[in-house]
Amino acid sequence: MTICAGADAATADGPPRAALTLAADGSYAARLTRHDDAAGNWYPERWTIGGPEPYAVPLPGSQPEEPDSALLPLADGRVVIVRRVADRFTVSLLSPTGPGTQEVLVGAVAARALTLLPPAPGGLDGYALVPAADGTDVWRVHGGAGGPERVAVVPGACTGGVWLDHEGRLLAVDRELAGRTKSVVVDLARGGEVSPLLQITAESDDRLVLADPDSGLLLVRSDAPATTGWAGACWAATCRCASRSACGCRMRR
């Protein structure tokens, strides 16, 4: 199966964007694209890619989208859209209803910036990083009982976001603190407990690019000399070692 969906080039109204964002199970994808008319306004589009032939379904709303609206496809076919509105970000669910689009408002997050994280394992929850005065907040923007909710506070400025398990419990982020960037693990099932994930040297900036929950292998990016590009680490939910990066109970070589 081949999908052809070109990435939009950088323009004055927004940065370059990825061609598609995939759902956690790979069944759906979503993107913002332009109307094929003189106005060229933005609208969301959902792709069904779980069958033999991929196809796209337009999800236009009652008005054009801003180019910085963020999309998160869910495994049930709905699409989360996050829009900046004044000093907050609204979260809504989009789904096709015949020729039109059904939109359900989930809630809003008051913030100056918000970054959606990659789809959480399971495919039905959505999370985001929100800068805060005391660090970075992790918000569950979809999947909670009462709308968006803050689920963790991480000291320092956090970017990235990689899921380390199949349950959506362990989230790795790159945290800048005291002038250095290191990847840390946020345990969402233990009140947002933060623990180190990797440190190549004390003076290096070490970032996590990808992780394989089955093998325990990490793809890392670092400015440390002689960096190999991969590492083994433990993030087992039952691990109680003082340093996860030194633990051997789930390390794979």
C-alpha positions as semicolon CSV with decimal commas, in nm:
position;residue;x (nm);y (nm);z (nm)
1;M;0,000;0,000;0,000
2;T;0,136;0,341;-0,098
3;I;0,015;0,680;0,022
4;C;0,101;0,994;-0,172
5;A;0,048;1,311;0,031
6;G;0,296;1,588;-0,027
7;A;0,419;1,814;0,251
8;D;0,322;2,179;0,229
9;A;0,611;2,413;0,174
10;A;0,693;2,695;0,414
11;T;0,482;3,004;0,355
12;A;0,428;3,338;0,518
13;D;0,128;3,202;0,710
14;G;0,298;2,908;0,879
15;P;0,597;2,674;0,901
16;P;0,645;2,355;0,698
17;R;0,423;2,078;0,828
18;A;0,441;1,700;0,818
19;A;0,244;1,542;0,537
20;L;0,046;1,315;0,771
21;T;0,010;1,240;1,141
22;L;-0,058;0,871;1,201
23;A;-0,287;0,723;1,465
24;A;-0,122;0,500;1,724
25;D;-0,230;0,179;1,551
26;G;-0,168;0,305;1,197
27;S;-0,533;0,274;1,095
28;Y;-0,593;0,643;1,028
29;A;-0,399;0,959;0,955
30;A;-0,484;1,327;0,942
31;R;-0,343;1,648;0,805
32;L;-0,430;2,007;0,726
33;T;-0,454;2,075;0,356
34;R;-0,569;2,356;0,129
35;H;-0,888;2,393;-0,072
36;D;-0,823;2,363;-0,441
37;D;-0,966;2,706;-0,518
38;A;-0,853;3,064;-0,543
39;A;-0,879;3,125;-0,169
40;G;-0,667;2,823;-0,077
41;N;-0,800;2,808;0,279
42;W;-0,693;2,533;0,520
43;Y;-0,917;2,244;0,628
44;P;-0,862;1,908;0,804
45;E;-0,854;1,584;0,611
46;R;-0,869;1,229;0,747
47;W;-0,710;0,935;0,571
48;T;-0,824;0,576;0,620
49;I;-0,515;0,361;0,573
50;G;-0,605;0,037;0,751
51;G;-0,755;-0,127;0,443
52;P;-0,623;-0,233;0,103
53;E;-0,664;0,112;-0,051
54;P;-0,612;0,440;0,139
55;Y;-0,866;0,715;0,088
56;A;-0,915;1,067;0,219
57;V;-1,228;1,222;0,372
58;P;-1,247;1,604;0,398
59;L;-1,349;1,740;0,738
60;P;-1,422;2,107;0,667
61;G;-1,570;2,316;0,946
62;S;-1,795;2,618;0,938
63;Q;-1,495;2,845;0,876
64;P;-1,140;2,807;0,744
65;E;-0,874;2,673;0,981
66;E;-0,564;2,860;1,085
67;P;-0,243;2,698;0,957
68;D;-0,117;2,640;1,313
69;S;-0,415;2,423;1,415
70;A;-0,292;2,080;1,530
71;L;-0,449;1,743;1,448
72;L;-0,438;1,407;1,625
73;P;-0,611;1,110;1,457
74;L;-0,766;0,855;1,692
75;A;-0,791;0,480;1,638
76;D;-1,173;0,500;1,624
77;G;-1,171;0,729;1,319
78;R;-1,231;1,060;1,494
79;V;-0,979;1,345;1,477
80;V;-0,880;1,574;1,764
81;I;-0,821;1,932;1,653
82;V;-0,654;2,192;1,874
83;R;-0,705;2,557;1,780
84;R;-0,555;2,872;1,928
85;V;-0,832;3,112;2,031
86;A;-0,706;3,430;2,199
87;D;-0,526;3,324;2,519
88;R;-0,635;2,961;2,516
89;F;-0,644;2,648;2,305
90;T;-0,975;2,480;2,232
91;V;-0,995;2,103;2,185
92;S;-1,264;1,952;1,962
93;L;-1,346;1,618;1,803
94;L;-1,414;1,595;1,431
95;S;-1,584;1,310;1,248
96;P;-1,753;1,277;0,909
97;T;-2,135;1,277;0,897
98;G;-2,237;1,225;0,539
99;P;-2,139;1,531;0,338
100;G;-2,069;1,738;0,648
101;T;-1,846;1,734;0,954
102;Q;-1,962;1,671;1,308
103;E;-1,771;1,877;1,566
104;V;-1,791;1,825;1,942
105;L;-1,615;2,065;2,177
106;V;-1,413;1,875;2,440
107;G;-1,282;2,174;2,637
108;A;-1,004;2,429;2,646
109;V;-0,659;2,486;2,796
110;A;-0,553;2,836;2,900
111;A;-0,193;2,865;2,781
112;R;0,044;3,077;2,576
113;A;0,168;2,770;2,386
114;L;0,065;2,405;2,349
115;T;0,234;2,119;2,165
116;L;0,049;1,797;2,091
117;L;0,243;1,482;2,173
118;P;0,252;1,178;1,943
119;P;-0,057;0,956;1,969
120;A;-0,062;0,762;2,296
121;P;-0,061;0,380;2,291
122;G;-0,416;0,251;2,267
123;G;-0,504;0,519;2,017
124;L;-0,784;0,697;2,207
125;D;-0,600;0,940;2,438
126;G;-0,430;1,265;2,344
127;Y;-0,161;1,447;2,544
128;A;0,017;1,780;2,511
129;L;0,306;1,978;2,661
130;V;0,223;2,323;2,797
131;P;0,491;2,569;2,920
132;A;0,427;2,689;3,276
133;A;0,591;2,923;3,524
134;D;0,723;2,630;3,732
135;G;0,829;2,408;3,441
136;T;0,626;2,219;3,184
137;D;0,278;2,078;3,234
138;V;0,163;1,753;3,075
139;W;-0,205;1,772;2,983
140;R;-0,438;1,496;2,877
141;V;-0,641;1,689;2,623
142;H;-0,860;1,394;2,524
143;G;-0,953;1,072;2,703
144;G;-1,020;1,203;3,052
145;A;-1,355;1,190;3,228
146;G;-1,418;1,564;3,239
147;G;-1,236;1,721;2,945
148;P;-0,874;1,839;2,935
149;E;-0,684;1,787;3,261
150;R;-0,330;1,848;3,383
151;V;-0,174;1,513;3,475
152;A;0,189;1,602;3,551
153;V;0,425;1,892;3,621
154;V;0,787;1,853;3,509
155;P;1,049;2,101;3,633
156;G;1,236;2,258;3,341
157;A;1,153;2,330;2,978
158;C;1,042;2,013;2,800
159;T;1,023;1,926;2,432
160;G;0,984;1,611;2,228
161;G;0,775;1,324;2,356
162;V;0,826;0,948;2,307
163;W;0,611;0,670;2,454
164;L;0,812;0,393;2,619
165;D;0,545;0,130;2,680
166;H;0,230;-0,017;2,530
167;E;0,002;0,108;2,808
168;G;0,049;0,485;2,769
169;R;0,196;0,515;3,117
170;L;0,563;0,604;3,061
171;L;0,637;0,918;2,861
172;A;0,991;1,031;2,781
173;V;1,057;1,401;2,721
174;D;1,372;1,605;2,663
175;R;1,412;1,840;2,957
176;E;1,635;2,147;2,963
177;L;1,740;2,221;3,319
178;A;2,044;2,415;3,448
179;G;2,166;2,469;3,094
180;R;2,171;2,101;2,990
181;T;1,917;1,887;2,807
182;K;1,860;1,529;2,923
183;S;1,579;1,283;2,853
184;V;1,364;1,196;3,154
185;V;1,073;0,958;3,212
186;V;0,736;1,086;3,335
187;D;0,531;0,812;3,500
188;L;0,171;0,915;3,445
189;A;0,040;0,633;3,662
190;R;0,237;0,756;3,965
191;G;0,128;1,118;3,968
192;G;0,381;1,236;3,711
193;E;0,688;1,105;3,894
194;V;1,002;1,208;3,704
195;S;1,316;0,992;3,680
196;P;1,631;1,002;3,461
197;L;1,628;0,802;3,139
198;L;1,973;0,854;2,992
199;Q;2,289;1,055;3,042
200;I;2,582;0,996;2,811
201;T;2,808;1,245;2,990
202;A;2,742;1,505;3,255
203;E;2,821;1,787;3,010
204;S;2,642;1,658;2,701
205;D;2,297;1,741;2,567
206;D;2,122;1,406;2,521
207;R;1,788;1,376;2,345
208;L;1,564;1,078;2,273
209;V;1,450;1,037;1,913
210;L;1,275;0,699;1,908
211;A;1,210;0,406;2,142
212;D;1,106;0,045;2,087
213;P;0,894;-0,077;2,383
214;D;0,951;-0,444;2,291
215;S;1,330;-0,451;2,265
216;G;1,409;-0,164;2,501
217;L;1,632;0,000;2,240
218;L;1,653;0,379;2,222
219;L;1,764;0,597;1,934
220;V;1,937;0,898;2,087
221;R;2,091;1,221;1,962
222;S;2,378;1,372;2,157
223;D;2,667;1,614;2,121
224;A;2,890;1,386;2,332
225;P;3,200;1,256;2,151
226;A;3,190;0,900;2,013
227;T;2,812;0,868;2,044
228;T;2,694;0,542;1,884
229;G;2,332;0,650;1,832
230;W;2,158;0,375;2,025
231;A;2,139;0,252;2,382
232;G;1,970;-0,005;2,602
233;A;1,765;0,112;2,897
234;C;1,507;-0,014;3,146
235;W;1,168;0,148;3,181
236;A;0,977;-0,148;3,326
237;A;0,681;-0,030;3,531
238;T;0,792;-0,252;3,822
239;C;1,152;-0,128;3,823
240;R;1,258;0,025;4,153
241;C;1,627;0,073;4,071
242;A;1,792;0,396;4,179
243;S;1,889;0,462;3,817
244;R;1,679;0,320;3,536
245;S;1,964;0,372;3,289
246;A;2,188;0,144;3,497
247;C;1,925;-0,125;3,555
248;G;1,958;-0,460;3,378
249;C;1,618;-0,613;3,453
250;R;1,479;-0,530;3,108
251;M;1,786;-0,420;2,917
252;R;1,831;-0,568;2,571
253;R;2,161;-0,582;2,389
